[in-house]
Amino acid sequence: MACGAQGLFVLSQVTGGVAANEVLLYGSEGTLRFRDGTLYGLRRGDQEFAEIVIPPEEKGGLAR
Protein backbone atom coordinates (compact mmCIF):
# COMPACT_ATOMS: atom_id res chain seq x y z
CA MET A 1 0.00 0.00 0.00
CA ALA A 2 1.11 3.58 -0.54
CA CYS A 3 1.43 4.15 3.22
CA GLY A 4 3.78 1.17 3.60
CA ALA A 5 1.21 -1.12 5.23
CA GLN A 6 1.17 -4.75 4.20
CA GLY A 7 -1.78 -7.08 3.98
CA LEU A 8 -2.34 -10.81 3.95
CA PHE A 9 -5.61 -12.16 2.65
CA VAL A 10 -6.70 -15.72 3.37
CA LEU A 11 -9.88 -16.92 1.71
CA SER A 12 -11.47 -20.09 2.99
CA GLN A 13 -14.79 -21.83 2.84
CA VAL A 14 -13.83 -24.20 5.65
CA THR A 15 -12.62 -21.83 8.39
CA GLY A 16 -14.60 -22.41 11.57
CA GLY A 17 -16.30 -19.69 13.58
CA VAL A 18 -17.02 -17.35 10.68
CA ALA A 19 -20.51 -16.61 9.39
CA ALA A 20 -21.18 -17.28 5.72
CA ASN A 21 -21.27 -13.60 4.72
CA GLU A 22 -18.55 -12.20 6.95
CA VAL A 23 -15.13 -10.65 6.51
CA LEU A 24 -12.73 -10.21 9.44
CA LEU A 25 -9.68 -7.94 9.29
CA TYR A 26 -7.21 -8.30 12.16
CA GLY A 27 -4.75 -5.56 13.09
CA SER A 28 -2.38 -4.75 15.92
CA GLU A 29 -4.89 -2.36 17.53
CA GLY A 30 -8.12 -4.24 16.89
CA THR A 31 -10.39 -6.10 14.50
CA LEU A 32 -12.91 -5.02 11.86
CA ARG A 33 -15.87 -7.22 10.99
CA PHE A 34 -18.08 -6.72 7.95
CA ARG A 35 -21.22 -8.81 8.17
CA ASP A 36 -24.46 -8.56 6.21
CA GLY A 37 -23.71 -5.03 5.02
CA THR A 38 -22.75 -3.64 8.45
CA LEU A 39 -19.26 -2.71 9.70
CA TYR A 40 -18.24 -3.44 13.30
CA GLY A 41 -15.06 -2.69 15.22
CA LEU A 42 -13.35 -4.19 18.24
CA ARG A 43 -10.40 -2.36 19.80
CA ARG A 44 -7.74 -4.19 21.77
CA GLY A 45 -9.15 -4.73 25.27
CA ASP A 46 -12.82 -4.49 24.21
CA GLN A 47 -15.12 -7.41 24.97
CA GLU A 48 -17.67 -6.93 22.16
CA PHE A 49 -17.85 -5.57 18.65
CA ALA A 50 -19.55 -2.19 18.22
CA GLU A 51 -21.21 -0.99 15.03
CA ILE A 52 -19.24 1.63 13.10
CA VAL A 53 -21.62 4.07 11.44
CA ILE A 54 -20.33 5.34 8.10
CA PRO A 55 -21.71 8.73 7.04
CA PRO A 56 -23.64 8.52 3.74
CA GLU A 57 -21.15 10.80 1.95
CA GLU A 58 -18.32 8.38 2.82
CA LYS A 59 -20.10 5.16 1.85
CA GLY A 60 -18.91 3.32 -1.19
CA GLY A 61 -20.78 0.83 -3.28
CA LEU A 62 -20.39 -2.20 -5.44
CA ALA A 63 -18.02 -1.84 -8.38
CA ARG A 64 -19.92 -2.46 -11.57
PDB file of N, CA and C in Angstrom, residues 2-61:
ATOM      1  N   ALA A   2       0.341   2.339  -0.439  1.00  0.00           N
ATOM      2  CA  ALA A   2       1.110   3.577  -0.538  1.00  0.00           C
ATOM      3  C   ALA A   2       1.674   4.027   0.805  1.00  0.00           C
ATOM      4  N   CYS A   3       0.979   3.722   1.899  1.00  0.00           N
ATOM      5  CA  CYS A   3       1.426   4.150   3.225  1.00  0.00           C
ATOM      6  C   CYS A   3       2.470   3.206   3.815  1.00  0.00           C
ATOM      7  N   GLY A   4       2.793   2.120   3.114  1.00  0.00           N
ATOM      8  CA  GLY A   4       3.779   1.171   3.604  1.00  0.00           C
ATOM      9  C   GLY A   4       3.173  -0.018   4.324  1.00  0.00           C
ATOM     10  N   ALA A   5       1.864   0.002   4.562  1.00  0.00           N
ATOM     11  CA  ALA A   5       1.211  -1.123   5.234  1.00  0.00           C
ATOM     12  C   ALA A   5       1.219  -2.347   4.331  1.00  0.00           C
ATOM     13  N   GLN A   6       1.215  -3.495   4.941  1.00  0.00           N
ATOM     14  CA  GLN A   6       1.174  -4.745   4.202  1.00  0.00           C
ATOM     15  C   GLN A   6      -0.084  -5.498   4.584  1.00  0.00           C
ATOM     16  N   GLY A   7      -0.574  -6.309   3.693  1.00  0.00           N
ATOM     17  CA  GLY A   7      -1.775  -7.078   3.981  1.00  0.00           C
ATOM     18  C   GLY A   7      -1.600  -8.528   3.579  1.00  0.00           C
ATOM     19  N   LEU A   8      -2.296  -9.389   4.272  1.00  0.00           N
ATOM     20  CA  LEU A   8      -2.335 -10.809   3.954  1.00  0.00           C
ATOM     21  C   LEU A   8      -3.800 -11.199   3.910  1.00  0.00           C
ATOM     22  N   PHE A   9      -4.231 -11.750   2.809  1.00  0.00           N
ATOM     23  CA  PHE A   9      -5.613 -12.160   2.647  1.00  0.00           C
ATOM     24  C   PHE A   9      -5.674 -13.675   2.557  1.00  0.00           C
ATOM     25  N   VAL A  10      -6.486 -14.280   3.398  1.00  0.00           N
ATOM     26  CA  VAL A  10      -6.696 -15.723   3.369  1.00  0.00           C
ATOM     27  C   VAL A  10      -8.183 -15.943   3.116  1.00  0.00           C
ATOM     28  N   LEU A  11      -8.498 -16.637   2.048  1.00  0.00           N
ATOM     29  CA  LEU A  11      -9.883 -16.924   1.706  1.00  0.00           C
ATOM     30  C   LEU A  11     -10.121 -18.411   1.942  1.00  0.00           C
ATOM     31  N   SER A  12     -11.188 -18.710   2.676  1.00  0.00           N
ATOM     32  CA  SER A  12     -11.467 -20.095   2.995  1.00  0.00           C
ATOM     33  C   SER A  12     -12.956 -20.317   3.126  1.00  0.00           C
ATOM     34  N   GLN A  13     -13.399 -21.439   2.648  1.00  0.00           N
ATOM     35  CA  GLN A  13     -14.794 -21.828   2.844  1.00  0.00           C
ATOM     36  C   GLN A  13     -14.908 -22.852   3.966  1.00  0.00           C
ATOM     37  N   VAL A  14     -13.796 -23.182   4.597  1.00  0.00           N
ATOM     38  CA  VAL A  14     -13.827 -24.201   5.646  1.00  0.00           C
ATOM     39  C   VAL A  14     -13.363 -23.686   7.004  1.00  0.00           C
ATOM     40  N   THR A  15     -13.061 -22.393   7.117  1.00  0.00           N
ATOM     41  CA  THR A  15     -12.623 -21.829   8.390  1.00  0.00           C
ATOM     42  C   THR A  15     -13.781 -21.838   9.379  1.00  0.00           C
ATOM     43  N   GLY A  16     -13.547 -22.340  10.561  1.00  0.00           N
ATOM     44  CA  GLY A  16     -14.595 -22.413  11.574  1.00  0.00           C
ATOM     45  C   GLY A  16     -14.815 -21.074  12.258  1.00  0.00           C
ATOM     46  N   GLY A  17     -16.000 -20.868  12.781  1.00  0.00           N
ATOM     47  CA  GLY A  17     -16.300 -19.695  13.576  1.00  0.00           C
ATOM     48  C   GLY A  17     -16.596 -18.431  12.801  1.00  0.00           C
ATOM     49  N   VAL A  18     -16.749 -18.522  11.502  1.00  0.00           N
ATOM     50  CA  VAL A  18     -17.018 -17.350  10.678  1.00  0.00           C
ATOM     51  C   VAL A  18     -18.351 -17.546   9.974  1.00  0.00           C
ATOM     52  N   ALA A  19     -19.214 -16.539  10.072  1.00  0.00           N
ATOM     53  CA  ALA A  19     -20.512 -16.608   9.391  1.00  0.00           C
ATOM     54  C   ALA A  19     -20.298 -16.639   7.879  1.00  0.00           C
ATOM     55  N   ALA A  20     -21.289 -17.113   7.165  1.00  0.00           N
ATOM     56  CA  ALA A  20     -21.176 -17.284   5.715  1.00  0.00           C
ATOM     57  C   ALA A  20     -20.862 -15.978   4.990  1.00  0.00           C
ATOM     58  N   ASN A  21     -21.476 -14.881   5.382  1.00  0.00           N
ATOM     59  CA  ASN A  21     -21.266 -13.599   4.715  1.00  0.00           C
ATOM     60  C   ASN A  21     -20.530 -12.643   5.647  1.00  0.00           C
ATOM     61  N   GLU A  22     -19.305 -12.981   5.979  1.00  0.00           N
ATOM     62  CA  GLU A  22     -18.553 -12.204   6.950  1.00  0.00           C
ATOM     63  C   GLU A  22     -17.097 -12.083   6.526  1.00  0.00           C
ATOM     64  N   VAL A  23     -16.551 -10.891   6.758  1.00  0.00           N
ATOM     65  CA  VAL A  23     -15.131 -10.648   6.514  1.00  0.00           C
ATOM     66  C   VAL A  23     -14.549 -10.111   7.815  1.00  0.00           C
ATOM     67  N   LEU A  24     -13.425 -10.666   8.240  1.00  0.00           N
ATOM     68  CA  LEU A  24     -12.731 -10.206   9.441  1.00  0.00           C
ATOM     69  C   LEU A  24     -11.353  -9.703   9.048  1.00  0.00           C
ATOM     70  N   LEU A  25     -11.002  -8.510   9.525  1.00  0.00           N
ATOM     71  CA  LEU A  25      -9.677  -7.939   9.286  1.00  0.00           C
ATOM     72  C   LEU A  25      -9.029  -7.717  10.649  1.00  0.00           C
ATOM     73  N   TYR A  26      -7.901  -8.373  10.875  1.00  0.00           N
ATOM     74  CA  TYR A  26      -7.213  -8.295  12.159  1.00  0.00           C
ATOM     75  C   TYR A  26      -6.039  -7.345  12.052  1.00  0.00           C
ATOM     76  N   GLY A  27      -5.870  -6.484  13.045  1.00  0.00           N
ATOM     77  CA  GLY A  27      -4.749  -5.560  13.091  1.00  0.00           C
ATOM     78  C   GLY A  27      -4.143  -5.532  14.479  1.00  0.00           C
ATOM     79  N   SER A  28      -3.072  -4.793  14.632  1.00  0.00           N
ATOM     80  CA  SER A  28      -2.385  -4.750  15.918  1.00  0.00           C
ATOM     81  C   SER A  28      -3.179  -4.000  16.983  1.00  0.00           C
ATOM     82  N   GLU A  29      -4.102  -3.139  16.572  1.00  0.00           N
ATOM     83  CA  GLU A  29      -4.890  -2.357  17.531  1.00  0.00           C
ATOM     84  C   GLU A  29      -6.337  -2.814  17.650  1.00  0.00           C
ATOM     85  N   GLY A  30      -6.742  -3.779  16.807  1.00  0.00           N
ATOM     86  CA  GLY A  30      -8.120  -4.239  16.894  1.00  0.00           C
ATOM     87  C   GLY A  30      -8.525  -5.057  15.689  1.00  0.00           C
ATOM     88  N   THR A  31      -9.833  -5.273  15.561  1.00  0.00           N
ATOM     89  CA  THR A  31     -10.394  -6.099  14.501  1.00  0.00           C
ATOM     90  C   THR A  31     -11.588  -5.391  13.884  1.00  0.00           C
ATOM     91  N   LEU A  32     -11.717  -5.505  12.564  1.00  0.00           N
ATOM     92  CA  LEU A  32     -12.907  -5.018  11.863  1.00  0.00           C
ATOM     93  C   LEU A  32     -13.684  -6.235  11.391  1.00  0.00           C
ATOM     94  N   ARG A  33     -14.996  -6.151  11.477  1.00  0.00           N
ATOM     95  CA  ARG A  33     -15.870  -7.222  10.991  1.00  0.00           C
ATOM     96  C   ARG A  33     -16.906  -6.590  10.072  1.00  0.00           C
ATOM     97  N   PHE A  34     -17.043  -7.150   8.885  1.00  0.00           N
ATOM     98  CA  PHE A  34     -18.083  -6.717   7.952  1.00  0.00           C
ATOM     99  C   PHE A  34     -19.023  -7.891   7.775  1.00  0.00           C
ATOM    100  N   ARG A  35     -20.261  -7.720   8.221  1.00  0.00           N
ATOM    101  CA  ARG A  35     -21.223  -8.815   8.169  1.00  0.00           C
ATOM    102  C   ARG A  35     -22.575  -8.281   7.713  1.00  0.00           C
ATOM    103  N   ASP A  36     -23.117  -8.913   6.704  1.00  0.00           N
ATOM    104  CA  ASP A  36     -24.456  -8.564   6.213  1.00  0.00           C
ATOM    105  C   ASP A  36     -24.636  -7.078   5.968  1.00  0.00           C
ATOM    106  N   GLY A  37     -23.613  -6.436   5.393  1.00  0.00           N
ATOM    107  CA  GLY A  37     -23.705  -5.029   5.024  1.00  0.00           C
ATOM    108  C   GLY A  37     -23.432  -4.044   6.146  1.00  0.00           C
ATOM    109  N   THR A  38     -23.016  -4.524   7.311  1.00  0.00           N
ATOM    110  CA  THR A  38     -22.746  -3.642   8.447  1.00  0.00           C
ATOM    111  C   THR A  38     -21.308  -3.818   8.908  1.00  0.00           C
ATOM    112  N   LEU A  39     -20.646  -2.703   9.229  1.00  0.00           N
ATOM    113  CA  LEU A  39     -19.263  -2.715   9.697  1.00  0.00           C
ATOM    114  C   LEU A  39     -19.230  -2.605  11.214  1.00  0.00           C
ATOM    115  N   TYR A  40     -18.405  -3.443  11.842  1.00  0.00           N
ATOM    116  CA  TYR A  40     -18.243  -3.443  13.299  1.00  0.00           C
ATOM    117  C   TYR A  40     -16.756  -3.337  13.617  1.00  0.00           C
ATOM    118  N   GLY A  41     -16.442  -2.800  14.785  1.00  0.00           N
ATOM    119  CA  GLY A  41     -15.061  -2.691  15.219  1.00  0.00           C
ATOM    120  C   GLY A  41     -14.894  -3.197  16.639  1.00  0.00           C
ATOM    121  N   LEU A  42     -13.706  -3.702  16.918  1.00  0.00           N
ATOM    122  CA  LEU A  42     -13.351  -4.193  18.245  1.00  0.00           C
ATOM    123  C   LEU A  42     -11.926  -3.752  18.515  1.00  0.00           C
ATOM    124  N   ARG A  43     -11.741  -2.825  19.454  1.00  0.00           N
ATOM    125  CA  ARG A  43     -10.397  -2.361  19.800  1.00  0.00           C
ATOM    126  C   ARG A  43      -9.772  -3.306  20.803  1.00  0.00           C
ATOM    127  N   ARG A  44      -8.450  -3.340  20.816  1.00  0.00           N
ATOM    128  CA  ARG A  44      -7.742  -4.188  21.771  1.00  0.00           C
ATOM    129  C   ARG A  44      -8.245  -3.875  23.182  1.00  0.00           C
ATOM    130  N   GLY A  45      -8.621  -4.896  23.925  1.00  0.00           N
ATOM    131  CA  GLY A  45      -9.151  -4.726  25.271  1.00  0.00           C
ATOM    132  C   GLY A  45     -10.668  -4.717  25.349  1.00  0.00           C
ATOM    133  N   ASP A  46     -11.356  -4.456  24.227  1.00  0.00           N
ATOM    134  CA  ASP A  46     -12.818  -4.491  24.210  1.00  0.00           C
ATOM    135  C   ASP A  46     -13.306  -5.926  24.336  1.00  0.00           C
ATOM    136  N   GLN A  47     -14.525  -6.081  24.818  1.00  0.00           N
ATOM    137  CA  GLN A  47     -15.121  -7.407  24.968  1.00  0.00           C
ATOM    138  C   GLN A  47     -16.106  -7.738  23.843  1.00  0.00           C
ATOM    139  N   GLU A  48     -16.652  -6.706  23.191  1.00  0.00           N
ATOM    140  CA  GLU A  48     -17.665  -6.928  22.161  1.00  0.00           C
ATOM    141  C   GLU A  48     -17.451  -5.986  20.987  1.00  0.00           C
ATOM    142  N   PHE A  49     -17.882  -6.420  19.825  1.00  0.00           N
ATOM    143  CA  PHE A  49     -17.846  -5.569  18.648  1.00  0.00           C
ATOM    144  C   PHE A  49     -18.904  -4.482  18.777  1.00  0.00           C
ATOM    145  N   ALA A  50     -18.596  -3.300  18.254  1.00  0.00           N
ATOM    146  CA  ALA A  50     -19.550  -2.186  18.219  1.00  0.00           C
ATOM    147  C   ALA A  50     -19.732  -1.763  16.766  1.00  0.00           C
ATOM    148  N   GLU A  51     -20.949  -1.424  16.412  1.00  0.00           N
ATOM    149  CA  GLU A  51     -21.211  -0.990  15.035  1.00  0.00           C
ATOM    150  C   GLU A  51     -20.474   0.315  14.757  1.00  0.00           C
ATOM    151  N   ILE A  52     -19.899   0.410  13.571  1.00  0.00           N
ATOM    152  CA  ILE A  52     -19.243   1.626  13.103  1.00  0.00           C
ATOM    153  C   ILE A  52     -20.159   2.246  12.058  1.00  0.00           C
ATOM    154  N   VAL A  53     -20.704   3.398  12.364  1.00  0.00           N
ATOM    155  CA  VAL A  53     -21.619   4.068  11.438  1.00  0.00           C
ATOM    156  C   VAL A  53     -20.793   4.877  10.444  1.00  0.00           C
ATOM    157  N   ILE A  54     -21.035   4.632   9.173  1.00  0.00           N
ATOM    158  CA  ILE A  54     -20.329   5.345   8.103  1.00  0.00           C
ATOM    159  C   ILE A  54     -21.270   6.408   7.544  1.00  0.00           C
ATOM    160  N   PRO A  55     -20.851   7.674   7.582  1.00  0.00           N
ATOM    161  CA  PRO A  55     -21.707   8.734   7.037  1.00  0.00           C
ATOM    162  C   PRO A  55     -22.019   8.465   5.560  1.00  0.00           C
ATOM    163  N   PRO A  56     -23.234   8.792   5.122  1.00  0.00           N
ATOM    164  CA  PRO A  56     -23.638   8.516   3.741  1.00  0.00           C
ATOM    165  C   PRO A  56     -22.658   9.047   2.692  1.00  0.00           C
ATOM    166  N   GLU A  57     -22.068  10.221   2.943  1.00  0.00           N
ATOM    167  CA  GLU A  57     -21.148  10.798   1.954  1.00  0.00           C
ATOM    168  C   GLU A  57     -19.824  10.045   1.868  1.00  0.00           C
ATOM    169  N   GLU A  58     -19.554   9.152   2.839  1.00  0.00           N
ATOM    170  CA  GLU A  58     -18.320   8.376   2.815  1.00  0.00           C
ATOM    171  C   GLU A  58     -18.542   6.921   2.405  1.00  0.00           C
ATOM    172  N   LYS A  59     -19.792   6.541   2.231  1.00  0.00           N
ATOM    173  CA  LYS A  59     -20.100   5.157   1.852  1.00  0.00           C
ATOM    174  C   LYS A  59     -19.731   4.915   0.398  1.00  0.00           C
ATOM    175  N   GLY A  60     -19.205   3.746   0.172  1.00  0.00           N
ATOM    176  CA  GLY A  60     -18.909   3.320  -1.189  1.00  0.00           C
ATOM    177  C   GLY A  60     -20.060   2.478  -1.713  1.00  0.00           C
ATOM    178  N   GLY A  61     -19.768   1.693  -2.698  1.00  0.00           N
ATOM    179  CA  GLY A  61     -20.776   0.828  -3.279  1.00  0.00           C
ATOM    180  C   GLY A  61     -20.109  -0.292  -4.037  1.00  0.00           C
TER     181      GLY A  61
END
